Amino acid sequence: SRRMLLLLVALFFLPLAVAFMAYYGGWRPEGSTNHGELLQPIRQLPAAQAEPLAGKWALAYVGDGACDNDCQTALVFARQTRLSLAAETNRVKWVLFATDNCCNREYLDAAHKGIVVIDAAADRAALLGALPAQDLRHSLFVIDPLGNIVLRYDVRNNPRGLLEDVKKLLKLSHIG
């Protein structure tokens, strides 16, 4: 009977011990469900740019305020993704961080009514220092309500991936 008791204890505690060893030994699963690039380590927006976002999730594009074709494509991509959130739309802001030549108001007012435009020219170096340097022209960033830049998404990819990622973040988030 003692042998049976030890077998039952091992049956319950052995998987727990293996899980602890794997976790603290540094093993992580290789697969992920996100479509965008999860930024590691998490980067913080400069305070001047984070303040207007105040407690909301954001889909942000960083670029020249004159808004060339790449900018226009990214803004349409962000707008359509935000609108596809339906009931959750009010939890997500849609942002253009203009690093130069702010701003092509005629285009923005006509095509992107409701976009938050932040003139980041004065604090350009701090903003660009917080972002990954690769392919900024084709990138949308997901920013959490605390001002952390969480995810980078390439707008040349299928837009459904960004929509799925944002829906998942909103579902799991209790803030914003």
Coordinates of C-alpha atoms in Angstrom, one line a residue:
S1 CA 0.0 0.0 0.0
R2 CA 2.9 2.3 0.6
R3 CA 4.2 1.6 -2.9
M4 CA 0.7 2.6 -4.3
L5 CA 0.7 5.8 -2.3
L6 CA 4.2 6.8 -3.7
L7 CA 3.1 6.0 -7.2
L8 CA 0.0 8.2 -6.8
V9 CA 2.1 11.1 -5.4
A10 CA 4.6 10.7 -8.3
L11 CA 1.8 10.6 -10.8
F12 CA 0.6 14.1 -9.6
F13 CA 3.9 15.8 -8.7
L14 CA 6.2 14.5 -11.5
P15 CA 4.6 16.5 -14.3
L16 CA 4.7 19.6 -12.0
A17 CA 8.4 19.0 -11.3
V18 CA 9.2 18.6 -15.1
A19 CA 7.3 21.8 -15.9
F20 CA 9.3 23.7 -13.3
M21 CA 12.6 22.4 -14.6
A22 CA 11.6 23.2 -18.2
Y23 CA 10.5 26.7 -17.3
Y24 CA 13.4 27.7 -15.1
G25 CA 15.8 25.9 -17.4
G26 CA 15.0 28.4 -20.2
W27 CA 12.9 26.2 -22.5
R28 CA 10.2 28.0 -24.4
P29 CA 7.9 26.6 -27.1
E30 CA 9.0 27.5 -30.6
G31 CA 5.6 28.2 -32.1
S32 CA 3.5 31.4 -31.7
T33 CA 0.1 32.5 -32.7
N34 CA 0.8 36.1 -33.5
H35 CA 1.1 37.3 -37.1
G36 CA 3.2 40.4 -36.4
E37 CA 6.6 40.7 -34.9
L38 CA 6.5 40.8 -31.1
L39 CA 9.0 43.4 -30.0
Q40 CA 11.5 42.0 -27.4
P41 CA 12.4 43.7 -25.2
I42 CA 9.2 45.8 -24.9
R43 CA 9.9 49.5 -25.8
Q44 CA 8.3 52.5 -24.2
L45 CA 7.0 55.5 -26.2
P46 CA 8.5 58.8 -25.1
A47 CA 6.2 60.6 -22.6
A48 CA 5.4 63.4 -25.0
Q49 CA 4.0 61.0 -27.6
A50 CA 2.3 58.6 -25.2
E51 CA 0.3 61.3 -23.4
P52 CA -2.3 61.8 -26.2
L53 CA -3.0 58.1 -26.3
A54 CA -4.1 58.1 -22.7
G55 CA -5.3 54.6 -21.8
K56 CA -6.3 53.4 -25.2
W57 CA -4.7 50.8 -27.5
A58 CA -3.3 52.4 -30.7
L59 CA -2.5 51.4 -34.3
A60 CA 0.3 53.8 -35.2
Y61 CA 2.2 54.7 -38.3
V62 CA 5.5 56.7 -38.0
G63 CA 6.6 58.7 -41.0
D64 CA 6.7 61.9 -42.9
G65 CA 3.6 64.1 -42.5
A66 CA 3.5 64.8 -46.2
C67 CA 2.1 61.2 -46.5
D68 CA 3.5 59.5 -49.6
N69 CA 2.1 56.3 -51.1
D70 CA 3.6 54.1 -48.4
C71 CA 2.1 56.3 -45.7
Q72 CA -1.3 56.3 -47.4
T73 CA -1.3 52.5 -47.8
A74 CA -0.4 52.0 -44.1
L75 CA -3.1 54.5 -42.9
V76 CA -5.8 52.8 -45.0
F77 CA -4.6 49.4 -43.6
A78 CA -4.9 50.8 -40.0
R79 CA -8.3 52.4 -40.6
Q80 CA -9.8 49.3 -42.1
T81 CA -8.4 47.1 -39.3
R82 CA -9.8 49.5 -36.7
L83 CA -13.2 49.6 -38.3
S84 CA -13.3 45.8 -38.6
L85 CA -13.1 45.6 -34.8
A86 CA -16.8 46.6 -34.7
A87 CA -17.9 46.9 -31.1
E88 CA -14.3 47.2 -29.9
T89 CA -13.5 50.2 -32.2
N90 CA -13.7 52.7 -29.4
R91 CA -10.9 50.9 -27.5
V92 CA -8.4 51.6 -30.3
K93 CA -7.0 54.9 -31.5
W94 CA -5.6 55.4 -34.9
V95 CA -2.4 57.5 -34.9
L96 CA 0.0 59.1 -37.3
F97 CA 3.3 60.2 -35.7
A98 CA 4.6 62.9 -38.2
T99 CA 8.4 63.0 -37.9
D100 CA 8.8 65.7 -40.6
N101 CA 6.7 68.0 -42.7
C102 CA 3.6 68.0 -40.6
C103 CA 1.0 67.5 -42.1
N104 CA -1.0 66.9 -45.3
R105 CA -4.2 68.1 -43.7
E106 CA -6.2 68.1 -46.9
Y107 CA -5.5 64.4 -47.5
L108 CA -5.9 63.4 -43.8
D109 CA -9.2 65.3 -43.4
A110 CA -10.7 63.9 -46.6
A111 CA -9.6 60.3 -46.3
H112 CA -8.9 59.7 -42.6
K113 CA -11.5 61.5 -40.5
G114 CA -10.9 60.8 -36.9
I115 CA -7.2 60.0 -37.1
V116 CA -5.0 61.4 -34.2
V117 CA -2.0 63.3 -35.7
I118 CA 0.9 63.9 -33.4
D119 CA 3.7 66.2 -34.6
A120 CA 6.8 64.3 -33.3
A121 CA 9.3 66.5 -35.2
A122 CA 10.6 68.1 -32.0
D123 CA 11.2 64.8 -30.3
R124 CA 12.0 62.8 -33.4
A125 CA 15.2 61.3 -32.1
A126 CA 13.6 59.9 -29.0
L127 CA 10.7 58.4 -30.9
L128 CA 12.8 56.8 -33.6
G129 CA 15.2 55.5 -30.9
A130 CA 12.3 53.6 -29.3
L131 CA 11.3 51.9 -32.5
P132 CA 13.0 49.1 -34.4
A133 CA 15.0 50.6 -37.3
Q134 CA 14.2 48.0 -40.0
D135 CA 11.6 48.9 -42.7
L136 CA 9.8 51.7 -40.8
R137 CA 8.0 52.9 -44.0
H138 CA 6.0 49.6 -44.2
S139 CA 5.4 49.2 -40.5
L140 CA 2.4 49.7 -38.3
F141 CA 2.9 49.5 -34.5
V142 CA 0.4 48.3 -31.9
I143 CA 0.8 50.3 -28.7
D144 CA -0.8 49.3 -25.5
P145 CA -2.7 51.6 -23.1
L146 CA 0.5 52.0 -20.9
G147 CA 2.5 53.4 -23.8
N148 CA 4.5 50.2 -24.6
I149 CA 5.2 49.4 -28.2
V150 CA 4.1 45.8 -28.3
L151 CA 3.9 44.6 -31.9
R152 CA 5.3 45.6 -35.3
Y153 CA 3.3 44.6 -38.4
D154 CA 4.4 44.8 -42.0
V155 CA 1.5 46.4 -44.0
R156 CA 2.5 44.4 -47.1
N157 CA 1.3 41.2 -45.4
N158 CA -2.3 40.0 -45.2
P159 CA -4.4 42.5 -43.2
R160 CA -6.3 39.7 -41.5
G161 CA -3.3 38.8 -39.5
L162 CA -3.2 42.3 -37.8
L163 CA -6.9 42.1 -37.2
E164 CA -6.6 38.7 -35.5
D165 CA -3.7 39.9 -33.3
V166 CA -5.5 43.1 -32.2
K167 CA -8.7 41.1 -31.5
K168 CA -6.7 38.7 -29.3
L169 CA -5.0 41.5 -27.5
L170 CA -8.3 43.3 -26.8
K171 CA -9.9 40.1 -25.6
L172 CA -7.1 39.3 -23.2
S173 CA -6.6 42.9 -22.0
H174 CA -8.4 44.3 -19.0
I175 CA -7.0 47.8 -19.6
G176 CA -7.8 50.3 -22.3

